[in-house]
Amino acid sequence: MARELREVVFVDGIRTAFGRAGPKGYFWRTRADDMAVKVVRELLRRNPGLPPERIGDVVMAATAQVGDQGLTLGRDVALLAGIPQSVPGFALDRMCAGALTAVTAGSGEIAMGAADVVLAGGVEHMGHHPMGAEVDFNPRFVAERLVDDSAISMGSTAENLHDRFPQITKDDADRFAVQSQTRAAAAWRNGVMRATVVPMSVFTDEGWTLADEDQFLRPETSMDGLAELPTPFRAGGRVTAGNSAGLTDGATAALLASEAAAAELRLEPKMRLVAFSFAGVEPELMGIGPIPATKRVLEQAGLQMDDIDLVELNEPFAVQVLTWCDGMGVAPDDPRLNPYGGAIACGHPLAATGVRLMAQLAYGFRERPKARYGLTALCIGMGMGAAVVWESLVGD
């Protein structure tokens, strides 16, 4: 029996501050699932018209599906957040696109009528679970040449991008890193981040403190300072700590609904889901993943890059962003691209990042009422990319 799919809207999205991974970070003594609980509870507080029992599912992503971010994370977080036991939940993993995939999975439930409202997000405690530390890579990957052995190291894949795109120099990458830090600092000064970042009281070795600002912000970053940094992934390389995202802990959550449910509950949607796409590329060049994903999603939506008014593209490495710019014909200093800075400034807690991008895009629509379409996109470890097109509902 044929039936119509329902429209899906993004109502709200928030995150914790992103803390430095390790003993010096905000969240060293905080559980990953408690970070996720914090953002879920804040979503409910910010949207009091939503009865918790109307939530149809809770979808939470984590790349390291172990320890304090293991088990069936969505269900665990729902119960810990006080959501009724009648509300189910599940966990998923698509590495850096975990939260983005949680959103597309939840949107599918809404579109099909399986749920009216879904909470979706992600958490990554890279201090408790360093990337790859608890993974047993199958030796066949390298022994049978299924992937290049550099695919296992994200920093090495970034160096590979410099090799593949020699026109993108270290100076280009450093220049973009300075831009990211400068734009992020301005966003914090202007109150942009206060609308999307929820402060969280945390216990540290020095006692209780408030995690209310990203720990990797370096507004004083300069080209001269970046030029002096070592290249840890290759002698004489081009990838440094300064033109890469720092290892971070953080959590995000988004509130999604059908258009009808949002109207019924008097929620205030910020944007409508238009289309989404995932793509696969060579694992050792994982950073190019957003290029085919973006081209595919634009084709689905019947749009061109010139139709996109705002872009929130993840910044695991500056060179990765620059390859996307090269592939999509967008200038690195285009004001549409990451107007509030990106992961080079705030950090990239893997599975959490997708919703950060969406929350910033929604805020960008609010600041630019004439904007109509926006894009959120990421590269993904082991050679993938993801992209989502959104339509602004500001003023509707």
Coordinates of N, CA and C in Angstrom, one line a residue, residues 38 69 79 109 123 152 197 200 205-206 238-239 254 256 260 272 277 291 340 348 358 360 370 372 386 390:
K38 N 23.0 15.1 30.4 CA 22.9 16.5 30.6 C 22.2 17.2 29.4
Q69 N 30.3 4.5 27.7 CA 29.5 4.9 26.6 C 29.1 3.6 25.8
L79 N 16.7 6.4 30.2 CA 16.3 6.0 31.6 C 17.0 6.9 32.6
E109 N 12.4 7.2 11.0 CA 11.3 6.8 11.9 C 10.2 7.8 11.8
V123 N 27.8 11.1 21.8 CA 28.8 11.4 22.9 C 30.1 10.7 22.6
I152 N 44.6 3.7 9.1 CA 44.3 3.5 10.6 C 44.6 4.8 11.4
V197 N 25.4 26.0 23.6 CA 26.3 25.3 24.6 C 25.7 25.3 25.9
M200 N 27.9 22.8 32.3 CA 27.7 21.6 33.1 C 28.7 21.6 34.2
D205 N 40.1 17.4 39.5 CA 41.1 17.2 40.6 C 41.3 18.5 41.5
E206 N 40.8 19.6 40.9 CA 40.9 20.9 41.7 C 39.5 21.1 42.4
R238 N 53.1 18.2 6.9 CA 52.3 19.5 6.9 C 51.2 19.5 7.9
V239 N 50.9 18.4 8.5 CA 49.8 18.4 9.5 C 50.3 18.5 10.9
A254 N 19.7 16.5 19.8 CA 18.8 17.3 18.9 C 17.4 16.8 19.1
L256 N 13.9 16.3 17.1 CA 13.4 16.2 15.8 C 11.9 15.8 15.9
A260 N 3.6 18.0 11.7 CA 2.3 18.0 12.3 C 2.5 17.9 13.9
R272 N 13.9 22.4 8.1 CA 13.3 21.2 7.6 C 14.3 20.3 6.9
S277 N 22.8 12.2 2.3 CA 23.5 11.2 1.5 C 24.8 10.8 2.3
I291 N 33.1 15.2 -0.4 CA 32.9 15.7 -1.8 C 31.8 14.9 -2.5
Y340 N 31.1 30.4 12.2 CA 31.4 30.5 13.6 C 32.6 29.7 14.0
H348 N 36.8 18.1 18.2 CA 35.9 17.1 17.5 C 35.8 15.8 18.3
M358 N 24.7 21.0 13.1 CA 23.3 21.3 12.8 C 22.8 22.5 13.7
Q360 N 24.6 24.9 15.0 CA 25.2 26.1 14.5 C 24.6 26.6 13.2
K370 N 17.3 35.8 5.3 CA 17.1 35.7 3.8 C 17.7 34.3 3.3
R372 N 18.1 30.4 2.7 CA 17.0 29.4 2.5 C 17.6 28.0 2.7
A386 N 29.5 12.2 4.6 CA 28.1 12.4 4.9 C 27.7 13.8 4.6
W390 N 19.4 21.2 4.5 CA 18.3 21.7 5.3 C 17.7 22.9 4.7

